[in-house]
Short mmCIF file of C-alpha atoms and ligand atoms in Angstrom, two decimals:
data_model
loop_
_atom_site.label_atom_id
_atom_site.label_comp_id
_atom_site.label_asym_id
_atom_site.label_seq_id
_atom_site.Cartn_x
_atom_site.Cartn_y
_atom_site.Cartn_z
CA MET A 1 24.81 -10.38 -14.71
CA GLY A 2 25.84 -9.44 -11.17
CA LYS A 3 24.35 -6.79 -8.94
CA ARG A 4 22.18 -4.22 -10.68
CA THR A 5 22.00 -0.48 -10.14
CA SER A 6 19.57 1.95 -11.77
CA GLU A 7 19.41 5.59 -12.79
CA ASN A 8 15.82 5.53 -11.61
CA VAL A 9 15.80 6.54 -7.91
CA LEU A 10 12.92 4.26 -6.92
CA LEU A 11 14.39 1.22 -8.64
CA ASP A 12 17.85 1.92 -7.24
CA ILE A 13 16.49 2.11 -3.66
CA ALA A 14 14.44 -1.07 -4.19
CA LEU A 15 17.52 -2.92 -5.44
CA ARG A 16 19.76 -1.63 -2.65
CA ASN A 17 17.23 -2.60 0.05
CA PHE A 18 16.92 -6.04 -1.47
CA TYR A 19 20.68 -6.67 -1.82
CA GLY A 20 21.33 -5.40 1.75
CA ALA A 21 18.73 -7.69 3.34
CA ALA A 22 19.59 -10.66 1.09
CA GLU A 23 23.27 -10.47 2.02
CA GLU A 24 22.45 -10.18 5.72
CA LEU A 25 20.34 -13.32 5.30
CA GLY A 26 23.27 -15.09 3.65
CA LEU A 27 21.27 -15.96 0.50
CA ASP A 28 23.39 -17.68 -2.11
CA GLU A 29 24.50 -15.66 -5.11
CA GLY A 30 22.27 -17.46 -7.60
CA LEU A 31 19.14 -16.67 -5.59
CA ILE A 32 20.20 -13.05 -5.17
CA GLU A 33 20.64 -12.82 -8.93
CA ILE A 34 17.25 -14.41 -9.65
CA LEU A 35 15.36 -12.16 -7.22
CA GLY A 36 17.30 -9.04 -8.24
CA ASN A 37 15.70 -9.34 -11.70
CA SER A 38 12.09 -9.34 -12.88
CA GLU A 39 10.56 -12.40 -14.52
CA ARG A 40 8.78 -10.43 -17.21
CA LYS A 41 8.64 -6.80 -18.37
CA LEU A 42 6.01 -6.07 -20.98
CA SER A 43 6.01 -2.75 -22.78
CA VAL A 44 3.05 -1.90 -25.02
CA SER A 45 1.81 0.94 -27.19
CA ILE A 46 -1.75 2.13 -26.70
CA PRO A 47 -3.23 3.92 -29.72
CA VAL A 48 -6.32 5.93 -28.82
CA VAL A 49 -8.64 8.12 -30.90
CA MET A 50 -9.08 11.29 -28.82
CA ASP A 51 -12.33 13.26 -28.63
CA ASP A 52 -11.02 15.84 -31.15
CA GLY A 53 -10.53 13.11 -33.76
CA THR A 54 -6.71 12.95 -33.52
CA THR A 55 -4.92 9.71 -32.65
CA LYS A 56 -2.45 9.56 -29.76
CA VAL A 57 -0.20 6.66 -28.81
CA PHE A 58 0.49 6.18 -25.10
CA ASN A 59 3.17 3.98 -23.48
CA GLY A 60 1.91 1.18 -21.24
CA TYR A 61 3.75 -1.31 -19.03
CA ARG A 62 3.20 -4.41 -16.94
CA VAL A 63 6.07 -5.85 -14.94
CA GLN A 64 5.95 -9.18 -13.10
CA HIS A 65 8.82 -9.27 -10.67
CA SER A 66 8.21 -12.71 -9.18
CA THR A 67 5.52 -15.38 -9.39
CA ALA A 68 7.41 -17.90 -7.25
CA VAL A 69 4.81 -17.78 -4.45
CA GLY A 70 1.71 -17.18 -6.60
CA PRO A 71 0.19 -14.92 -9.28
CA ALA A 72 1.76 -11.47 -9.59
CA LYS A 73 -0.27 -8.86 -7.68
CA GLY A 74 -0.11 -5.08 -7.92
CA GLY A 75 -1.79 -1.96 -9.18
CA ILE A 76 -2.07 -0.22 -12.53
CA ARG A 77 -1.60 3.55 -12.41
CA PHE A 78 -2.38 6.30 -14.92
CA HIS A 79 0.20 9.07 -14.47
CA PRO A 80 2.56 11.19 -16.61
CA ASP A 81 5.63 9.87 -14.69
CA VAL A 82 4.91 6.17 -15.30
CA CYS A 83 7.89 4.34 -16.83
CA GLN A 84 9.14 0.78 -16.95
CA ASP A 85 11.78 1.25 -14.22
CA GLU A 86 9.24 2.73 -11.82
CA CYS A 87 6.90 -0.21 -12.52
CA GLU A 88 9.76 -2.63 -11.89
CA ALA A 89 10.66 -1.01 -8.55
CA LEU A 90 7.04 -1.09 -7.39
CA ALA A 91 6.58 -4.67 -8.65
CA MET A 92 9.57 -5.76 -6.57
CA LEU A 93 8.14 -4.05 -3.50
CA MET A 94 4.84 -5.87 -4.11
CA THR A 95 6.69 -9.20 -4.09
CA TRP A 96 8.00 -8.46 -0.58
CA LYS A 97 4.72 -6.97 0.62
CA CYS A 98 2.64 -9.98 -0.49
CA SER A 99 5.22 -12.39 0.85
CA LEU A 100 5.31 -10.64 4.22
CA ALA A 101 1.50 -10.56 4.30
CA GLY A 102 1.52 -14.35 4.05
CA ILE A 103 -0.83 -14.34 1.06
CA PRO A 104 -0.36 -16.52 -2.04
CA TYR A 105 0.88 -13.82 -4.40
CA GLY A 106 4.04 -12.58 -6.08
CA GLY A 107 4.59 -8.98 -7.15
CA GLY A 108 3.57 -7.01 -10.22
CA LYS A 109 2.91 -3.41 -11.23
CA GLY A 110 1.81 -1.59 -14.34
CA GLY A 111 0.69 1.68 -15.72
CA VAL A 112 0.08 4.03 -18.58
CA GLU A 113 2.12 7.19 -19.13
CA CYS A 114 -0.75 9.68 -19.48
CA ASN A 115 -2.43 12.54 -17.67
CA PRO A 116 -5.95 11.38 -16.77
CA LEU A 117 -6.79 14.81 -15.33
CA GLU A 118 -6.73 16.20 -18.88
CA MET A 119 -8.75 13.33 -20.38
CA SER A 120 -12.50 12.84 -20.81
CA MET A 121 -14.26 9.72 -19.50
CA GLY A 122 -14.45 8.40 -23.04
CA GLU A 123 -10.71 8.87 -23.59
CA LYS A 124 -9.91 7.19 -20.28
CA GLU A 125 -12.17 4.28 -21.16
CA ARG A 126 -10.42 3.81 -24.52
CA VAL A 127 -6.98 3.92 -22.84
CA ALA A 128 -8.12 1.39 -20.21
CA ARG A 129 -9.70 -1.03 -22.69
CA THR A 130 -6.75 -0.88 -25.11
CA LEU A 131 -4.28 -1.46 -22.28
CA ALA A 132 -6.35 -4.44 -21.10
CA ALA A 133 -6.34 -5.91 -24.61
CA ARG A 134 -2.57 -5.40 -24.98
CA ILE A 135 -1.69 -7.06 -21.63
CA GLU A 136 -4.35 -9.78 -22.02
CA PRO A 137 -1.82 -12.53 -22.87
CA ILE A 138 -0.08 -12.20 -19.49
CA VAL A 139 -2.86 -11.42 -16.98
CA GLY A 140 -5.22 -13.92 -15.41
CA ALA A 141 -6.59 -15.09 -12.06
CA TRP A 142 -3.70 -17.58 -11.75
CA THR A 143 -0.98 -15.52 -13.49
CA ASP A 144 -1.25 -11.80 -12.75
CA VAL A 145 -3.99 -9.98 -10.84
CA PRO A 146 -3.87 -6.15 -11.21
CA ALA A 147 -5.64 -3.64 -8.91
CA PRO A 148 -6.32 0.11 -8.68
CA ASP A 149 -3.41 2.49 -8.05
CA VAL A 150 -2.77 6.22 -8.57
CA ASN A 151 -5.64 7.69 -10.68
CA THR A 152 -7.40 4.38 -11.26
CA GLY A 153 -10.32 2.92 -9.30
CA GLY A 154 -13.41 0.75 -9.52
CA GLN A 155 -14.49 2.09 -12.93
CA GLU A 156 -11.13 1.27 -14.58
CA MET A 157 -11.19 -2.23 -13.03
CA VAL A 158 -14.64 -2.82 -14.54
CA TRP A 159 -13.42 -1.67 -18.00
CA PHE A 160 -10.41 -4.02 -17.70
CA MET A 161 -12.54 -6.95 -16.53
CA ASP A 162 -15.18 -6.38 -19.20
CA THR A 163 -12.64 -6.12 -22.03
CA ILE A 164 -10.86 -9.33 -21.09
CA SER A 165 -14.12 -11.18 -20.39
CA LYS A 166 -15.31 -10.26 -23.91
CA MET A 167 -11.98 -11.29 -25.49
CA ARG A 168 -12.09 -14.66 -23.74
CA GLY A 169 -15.82 -15.22 -24.16
CA ARG A 170 -16.42 -15.84 -20.46
CA LEU A 171 -16.69 -13.74 -17.31
CA GLU A 172 -13.28 -13.22 -15.68
CA PRO A 173 -14.06 -11.47 -12.37
CA ALA A 174 -11.01 -12.72 -10.44
CA ILE A 175 -8.40 -11.09 -12.72
CA PHE A 176 -8.84 -7.61 -11.23
CA THR A 177 -9.47 -6.58 -7.63
CA GLY A 178 -10.80 -3.26 -6.34
CA LYS A 179 -14.06 -3.65 -8.25
CA PRO A 180 -17.33 -2.11 -7.00
CA ILE A 181 -19.30 -4.32 -4.59
CA SER A 182 -22.10 -4.60 -7.18
CA LEU A 183 -19.69 -6.10 -9.74
CA TRP A 184 -17.79 -8.85 -7.87
CA GLY A 185 -16.08 -6.48 -5.43
CA SER A 186 -15.99 -7.10 -1.68
CA LYS A 187 -17.52 -5.60 1.42
CA GLY A 188 -14.87 -4.38 3.87
CA ARG A 189 -12.21 -3.21 1.39
CA THR A 190 -12.73 0.53 2.08
CA GLU A 191 -11.83 0.19 5.75
CA ALA A 192 -9.22 -2.58 5.38
CA THR A 193 -5.98 -0.57 5.22
CA GLY A 194 -6.90 1.71 8.15
CA TYR A 195 -8.04 -1.25 10.28
CA GLY A 196 -4.76 -3.01 9.48
CA VAL A 197 -2.70 0.04 10.46
CA ALA A 198 -4.58 0.34 13.77
CA THR A 199 -4.13 -3.39 14.43
CA CYS A 200 -0.36 -3.01 14.01
CA ALA A 201 -0.35 -0.02 16.36
CA ILE A 202 -2.33 -1.89 19.02
CA GLU A 203 -0.12 -4.99 18.72
CA LEU A 204 3.01 -2.81 19.00
CA LEU A 205 1.72 -1.16 22.18
CA ASN A 206 0.82 -4.58 23.63
CA ALA A 207 4.26 -5.93 22.70
CA VAL A 208 6.09 -3.12 24.52
CA GLY A 209 3.77 -3.43 27.52
CA LYS A 210 2.01 -0.08 27.04
CA GLU A 211 -1.74 0.18 27.60
CA VAL A 212 -3.71 1.33 24.55
CA LYS A 213 -6.07 3.16 26.87
CA GLY A 214 -4.75 6.69 27.29
CA THR A 215 -2.04 6.37 24.62
CA THR A 216 -1.83 9.68 22.76
CA VAL A 217 -1.80 9.59 18.96
CA MET A 218 -1.35 12.05 16.11
CA ILE A 219 -2.30 11.25 12.54
CA GLN A 220 -1.13 13.06 9.43
CA GLY A 221 -3.72 12.70 6.65
CA PHE A 222 -7.39 12.30 7.58
CA GLY A 223 -8.37 10.50 4.37
CA ASN A 224 -9.37 6.89 3.78
CA VAL A 225 -6.55 5.22 5.74
CA GLY A 226 -6.13 7.88 8.45
CA THR A 227 -9.82 8.03 9.39
CA TYR A 228 -10.36 4.28 9.78
CA ALA A 229 -7.10 3.94 11.73
CA ALA A 230 -8.20 6.81 14.01
CA LEU A 231 -11.71 5.40 14.57
CA THR A 232 -10.31 1.98 15.51
CA LEU A 233 -7.74 3.44 17.88
CA VAL A 234 -10.19 5.69 19.75
CA ASP A 235 -12.66 2.81 20.01
CA ALA A 236 -9.81 0.81 21.61
CA GLY A 237 -9.28 3.58 24.20
CA ALA A 238 -6.48 5.67 22.65
CA LYS A 239 -6.63 9.48 22.61
CA VAL A 240 -6.05 11.15 19.24
CA VAL A 241 -4.59 14.59 20.02
CA GLY A 242 -3.71 15.73 16.49
CA ILE A 243 -5.00 15.21 12.95
CA SER A 244 -4.33 16.97 9.67
CA ASP A 245 -5.21 17.20 6.02
CA ILE A 246 -4.44 19.63 3.19
CA THR A 247 -6.37 22.37 5.04
CA GLY A 248 -4.02 22.31 8.08
CA ALA A 249 -3.46 20.54 11.39
CA TYR A 250 -5.90 20.39 14.30
CA HIS A 251 -4.64 19.89 17.87
CA CYS A 252 -6.54 19.22 21.10
CA LYS A 253 -4.60 17.95 24.08
CA ASP A 254 -7.75 16.54 25.72
CA GLY A 255 -8.46 14.43 22.64
CA ILE A 256 -10.19 15.08 19.33
CA ASP A 257 -13.73 13.74 18.96
CA ILE A 258 -12.82 11.46 16.03
CA HIS A 259 -16.39 10.28 15.38
CA LYS A 260 -17.47 13.94 15.12
CA ALA A 261 -14.52 14.81 12.85
CA PHE A 262 -15.34 11.78 10.67
CA LYS A 263 -18.95 12.94 10.36
CA HIS A 264 -17.66 16.43 9.52
CA ILE A 265 -15.51 15.30 6.58
CA ASN A 266 -18.29 13.09 5.25
CA GLU A 267 -20.61 16.10 5.17
CA HIS A 268 -17.92 18.40 3.67
CA PRO A 269 -18.24 18.71 -0.15
CA LYS A 270 -14.50 17.89 -0.58
CA LYS A 271 -14.24 15.53 2.43
CA LEU A 272 -11.97 17.95 4.30
CA LEU A 273 -11.47 18.99 7.95
CA GLU A 274 -11.82 22.68 7.00
CA GLY A 275 -14.28 24.34 9.46
CA TYR A 276 -14.14 21.53 12.04
CA THR A 277 -14.52 22.79 15.61
CA GLN A 278 -14.85 21.41 19.14
CA PRO A 279 -14.01 22.83 22.59
CA GLY A 280 -10.24 23.13 23.19
CA LEU A 281 -9.33 22.59 19.53
CA GLU A 282 -6.63 24.79 18.00
CA LYS A 283 -5.64 24.98 14.36
CA ILE A 284 -1.89 24.95 13.78
CA PRO A 285 0.29 24.94 10.65
CA ALA A 286 0.25 21.51 8.97
CA GLU A 287 4.03 20.98 9.47
CA ASP A 288 3.74 21.56 13.27
CA LEU A 289 1.63 18.43 13.69
CA LEU A 290 4.83 16.40 13.60
CA PHE A 291 6.17 18.12 16.73
CA ILE A 292 3.12 17.60 18.96
CA ASP A 293 3.75 15.83 22.26
CA ALA A 294 2.28 12.35 21.78
CA ASP A 295 3.20 8.68 22.12
CA LEU A 296 2.39 7.46 18.62
CA PHE A 297 2.56 9.02 15.17
CA ILE A 298 0.75 7.64 12.12
CA PRO A 299 1.81 9.31 8.85
CA ALA A 300 -1.09 8.56 6.50
CA ALA A 301 -0.67 11.16 3.76
CA LEU A 302 2.44 11.36 1.59
CA GLU A 303 5.92 9.96 1.08
CA GLY A 304 9.05 11.66 2.47
CA VAL A 305 7.24 13.81 5.07
CA VAL A 306 9.69 12.89 7.83
CA ASN A 307 13.11 13.92 6.56
CA LYS A 308 16.49 15.14 7.76
CA ASN A 309 15.08 18.66 8.34
CA ASN A 310 12.44 17.65 10.88
CA ALA A 311 13.26 14.16 12.20
CA ASP A 312 15.23 15.47 15.15
CA LYS A 313 12.27 17.47 16.47
CA ILE A 314 9.83 14.55 16.54
CA LYS A 315 8.87 13.67 20.12
CA VAL A 316 6.86 10.43 19.78
CA LYS A 317 8.14 7.01 20.84
CA TYR A 318 6.42 4.95 18.14
CA ILE A 319 5.66 5.44 14.45
CA VAL A 320 3.38 3.20 12.40
CA GLU A 321 3.83 3.99 8.69
CA ALA A 322 0.44 4.02 6.96
CA ALA A 323 1.58 5.94 3.86
CA ASN A 324 4.16 4.43 1.52
CA GLY A 325 7.69 5.66 2.28
CA PRO A 326 6.80 8.53 4.68
CA ILE A 327 10.28 8.45 6.27
CA THR A 328 13.41 9.13 4.19
CA PRO A 329 16.48 6.90 4.80
CA GLU A 330 18.35 9.84 6.46
CA ALA A 331 15.42 10.47 8.82
CA ASP A 332 15.18 6.75 9.54
CA ALA A 333 18.75 6.80 10.90
CA ILE A 334 18.03 9.90 13.05
CA LEU A 335 14.84 8.36 14.48
CA ASP A 336 16.70 5.14 15.19
CA LYS A 337 19.31 7.02 17.25
CA LYS A 338 16.48 8.62 19.23
CA GLY A 339 15.19 5.10 20.02
CA ILE A 340 11.89 5.55 18.15
CA LEU A 341 10.29 2.23 17.16
CA ILE A 342 8.97 2.15 13.58
CA VAL A 343 6.53 -0.34 12.08
CA PRO A 344 7.43 -0.24 8.35
CA ASP A 345 4.93 0.65 5.64
CA PHE A 346 4.84 -2.67 3.83
CA LEU A 347 3.81 -4.40 7.06
CA ALA A 348 1.55 -1.67 8.48
CA ASN A 349 -0.44 -0.86 5.31
CA SER A 350 -0.70 -4.42 3.99
CA GLY A 351 -4.38 -4.58 5.02
CA GLY A 352 -5.11 -3.21 1.54
CA VAL A 353 -3.51 -6.06 -0.36
CA ILE A 354 -4.83 -8.63 2.10
CA GLY A 355 -8.26 -7.16 1.33
CA SER A 356 -7.58 -7.64 -2.40
CA TYR A 357 -6.69 -11.25 -1.71
CA PHE A 358 -10.06 -11.66 0.04
CA GLU A 359 -11.85 -10.23 -3.02
CA TRP A 360 -9.99 -12.64 -5.34
CA ALA A 361 -10.78 -15.60 -3.05
CA GLN A 362 -14.48 -14.66 -3.02
CA ASP A 363 -14.55 -14.22 -6.81
CA LEU A 364 -12.90 -17.61 -7.39
CA GLY A 365 -15.41 -19.25 -5.06
CA GLY A 366 -18.37 -17.22 -6.31
CA TYR A 367 -19.45 -16.84 -2.70
CA PHE A 368 -19.40 -13.53 -0.81
CA TRP A 369 -18.54 -12.95 2.84
CA THR A 370 -20.17 -10.64 5.35
CA ARG A 371 -18.29 -7.53 6.51
CA GLU A 372 -17.80 -9.21 9.90
CA GLU A 373 -16.20 -12.30 8.33
CA TYR A 374 -13.92 -10.06 6.28
CA ASN A 375 -12.80 -7.98 9.26
CA THR A 376 -12.27 -10.95 11.58
CA ARG A 377 -10.04 -12.65 9.01
CA LEU A 378 -8.16 -9.42 8.25
CA ILE A 379 -7.37 -8.65 11.88
CA HIS A 380 -6.30 -12.25 12.54
CA ILE A 381 -3.83 -12.15 9.62
CA MET A 382 -2.49 -8.68 10.51
CA LYS A 383 -1.81 -9.77 14.10
CA GLU A 384 0.02 -12.90 12.97
CA ASN A 385 2.12 -10.90 10.51
CA PHE A 386 3.01 -8.27 13.07
CA HIS A 387 4.21 -10.90 15.52
CA ARG A 388 6.19 -12.80 12.89
CA VAL A 389 8.19 -9.62 12.23
CA TRP A 390 8.36 -8.57 15.89
CA ASP A 391 9.76 -11.96 16.94
CA PHE A 392 12.33 -11.91 14.11
CA THR A 393 13.33 -8.35 15.10
CA ASN A 394 14.07 -9.49 18.62
CA GLU A 395 15.74 -12.73 17.59
CA LYS A 396 18.12 -11.10 15.06
CA LYS A 397 18.49 -7.77 16.93
CA VAL A 398 17.73 -5.72 13.81
CA LYS A 399 15.27 -2.88 13.13
CA MET A 400 11.71 -3.85 12.23
CA ARG A 401 12.16 -2.56 8.67
CA ARG A 402 15.17 -4.79 8.05
CA ALA A 403 13.46 -7.73 9.82
CA ALA A 404 10.38 -7.32 7.62
CA PHE A 405 12.51 -7.39 4.45
CA MET A 406 14.34 -10.47 5.68
CA VAL A 407 11.15 -12.37 6.57
CA ALA A 408 9.62 -11.44 3.21
CA ILE A 409 12.68 -12.37 1.14
CA MET A 410 13.12 -15.70 2.96
CA ARG A 411 9.64 -16.88 1.96
CA VAL A 412 10.16 -16.06 -1.73
CA ALA A 413 13.69 -17.51 -1.72
CA ASP A 414 12.35 -20.76 -0.18
CA ALA A 415 9.69 -20.95 -2.89
CA VAL A 416 12.30 -20.48 -5.65
CA ARG A 417 14.57 -23.06 -4.04
CA MET A 418 11.80 -25.65 -3.73
CA ARG A 419 10.29 -25.08 -7.18
CA GLY A 420 13.69 -25.06 -8.88
CA VAL A 421 15.33 -22.64 -11.25
CA PHE A 422 13.75 -23.70 -14.57
CA LEU A 423 11.28 -20.95 -15.65
P1 NAD B 1 -6.60 9.78 0.69
O1 NAD B 1 -6.42 10.58 -0.53
O2 NAD B 1 -7.93 9.21 1.01
O3 NAD B 1 -6.12 10.62 1.97
C1 NAD B 1 -4.94 11.35 2.02
C2 NAD B 1 -5.10 12.41 3.09
O4 NAD B 1 -3.87 13.10 3.25
C3 NAD B 1 -6.15 13.47 2.77
O5 NAD B 1 -6.87 13.74 3.96
C4 NAD B 1 -5.31 14.68 2.35
O6 NAD B 1 -6.00 15.89 2.59
C5 NAD B 1 -4.13 14.50 3.27
N1 NAD B 1 -2.93 15.22 2.87
C6 NAD B 1 -2.39 15.37 1.63
N2 NAD B 1 -1.29 16.15 1.68
C7 NAD B 1 -1.12 16.48 2.98
C8 NAD B 1 -0.17 17.25 3.68
N3 NAD B 1 0.84 17.82 3.05
N4 NAD B 1 -0.29 17.37 5.03
C9 NAD B 1 -1.31 16.78 5.69
N5 NAD B 1 -2.24 16.05 5.07
C10 NAD B 1 -2.15 15.90 3.74
O7 NAD B 1 -5.49 8.61 0.57
P2 NAD B 1 -5.44 7.22 1.36
O8 NAD B 1 -6.07 6.17 0.52
O9 NAD B 1 -5.91 7.44 2.76
O10 NAD B 1 -3.88 6.92 1.34
C11 NAD B 1 -2.99 7.56 2.25
C12 NAD B 1 -1.60 6.94 2.10
O11 NAD B 1 -1.66 5.54 2.36
C13 NAD B 1 -0.99 7.07 0.70
O12 NAD B 1 0.41 7.22 0.86
C14 NAD B 1 -1.27 5.73 0.06
O13 NAD B 1 -0.32 5.40 -0.94
C15 NAD B 1 -1.11 4.81 1.26
N6 NAD B 1 -1.82 3.53 1.10
C16 NAD B 1 -3.16 3.51 0.92
C17 NAD B 1 -3.81 2.29 0.78
C18 NAD B 1 -5.29 2.23 0.62
O14 NAD B 1 -5.83 1.11 0.63
N7 NAD B 1 -6.00 3.34 0.52
C19 NAD B 1 -3.08 1.09 0.82
C20 NAD B 1 -1.69 1.15 1.03
C21 NAD B 1 -1.07 2.39 1.16
#
C-alpha cells in the first residue's frame, strides 16, 4: 500500500504528522503501514421520518483507527461537514491522545452528516437512535466507547445507551461516556479539561524554574475549559491579565478578578463576559488579546487563531494549547524561532478523555467516586504525562509537539509488536 495522502486537509495533516514522527522514531515499515491505516471504517445510512412526514436519509460513520492498546475511544458529532475522511483523521488523533494520556484506549471517531440546528428534538432523537442501532455491532464497553463531540452531549449519549441497552436486553452504561451524573455519568467531568490544562501550565513553569506566583496569564475563550483553567491558575498564585470571549477581550494589568468574572458569566443569560466590570479593566478588540504583555498564553476557544499573520507579534514565553489546533503549522515555526515553549493540545487538553476513562471505570465497577477522588487521580495522571513528554523532549532535543507524538506512537507500536500482526 505504501504511504497514504488524502485530499481531505485534516486527514492529510494527520497522516503527515504520523509519518514524520514515525520515521524519526525509526519504526519499521510494516508498523508504519499498519498504523497509517484504520482498522475499521463503517459507513451507514440513517433513514429518519421528519416531523413533516417526509423521510430523509442521513450519512453516518464510525471509524476505529486502532484498538491495539484497548477499546477505540472518541466522540460522535452531528454536523453538516462530517465525512468519513474527517472521522478517520480525528480517530487517528484519538489513538495518539489516548496513548499519550496513558489510558487503556485506542482511537475512534464518528458522526452524522446533518444540521442539528435545523432539527427538532424528536428528529434528533430519531437520528441518534437509528445511528446507535446501525453501529451496534461494533460498539461496546470492550470494543469501542463513543463520547459527546460537536453538537452532541449528555442527552444524545442517553439515547445511544438506551437504544443499545434495549437491543441487547441488558443495561450497557459503559459503552458511552459523557452521560449525565444521574444516569451513570461522573462527578468532576465538567472541570476536568480546564484542571488538566492548568496542571500542565503549572508543571511547565516548575520545570523551567519559574514561580507560578506572579506569573502573568492571558486566556482566549472564557468558556468551559478557559474558566476552570483560569480559576486553578489564580488559586495557585498566577495573575490573569487578559480574558476574552465572543463579546471581546478584557485587559487589566493588575489582574482580573477571575472568581468575580466566573460569577458574572454564570449569571449572564448566555454565559458571556459582556458587561463585566472591575477597577482598571479595559475592553479591547478580541484580536488584540494575543498581543498583551504576559508570560503565558492559553488559547481555549478555536482552531487556527495563531497564524502566520499574527504569530510574530505574540510576546509571551509559554503557550499551553487548550483548544484543538489553535496554532497553524506556519505559526508554529515562527513561534519556535522566537523561542516560545508550547505544550501541545493533545497533551494539554487530555484531561477530558482521562475524565471519560474515569467514567467508564466507574460504570464497569458500578461504584462511583467522590469529586475529590476524581480530581486527585486526574491531577496525578496529568503531572506524570507532562513529565514523560518533558523528559523525552530534553532527551531527544525535539519540540514538545514532536516529542508527544513520538511518545504516543511508541506505546501503540509496542502494543502492535507484542500482540502480533494477525487481526
Ligand atoms: P465553550 O463553548 O464552553 O467555550 C468556548 C469559548 O470561546 C466561549 O467563551 C466563546 O465565547 C469563546 N470564543 C469563541 N470564539 C471566540 C473568538 N473568536 N475569540 C475569543 N473567544 C471566542 O467550549 P470549551 O468546551 O471550553 O472548549 C474550548 C476548546 O477546547 C475547543 O477548541 C474544544 O474543542 C477544546 N476542548 C474541549 C474539551 C472539553 O472537555 N470541553 C476537551 C478537549 C478540547
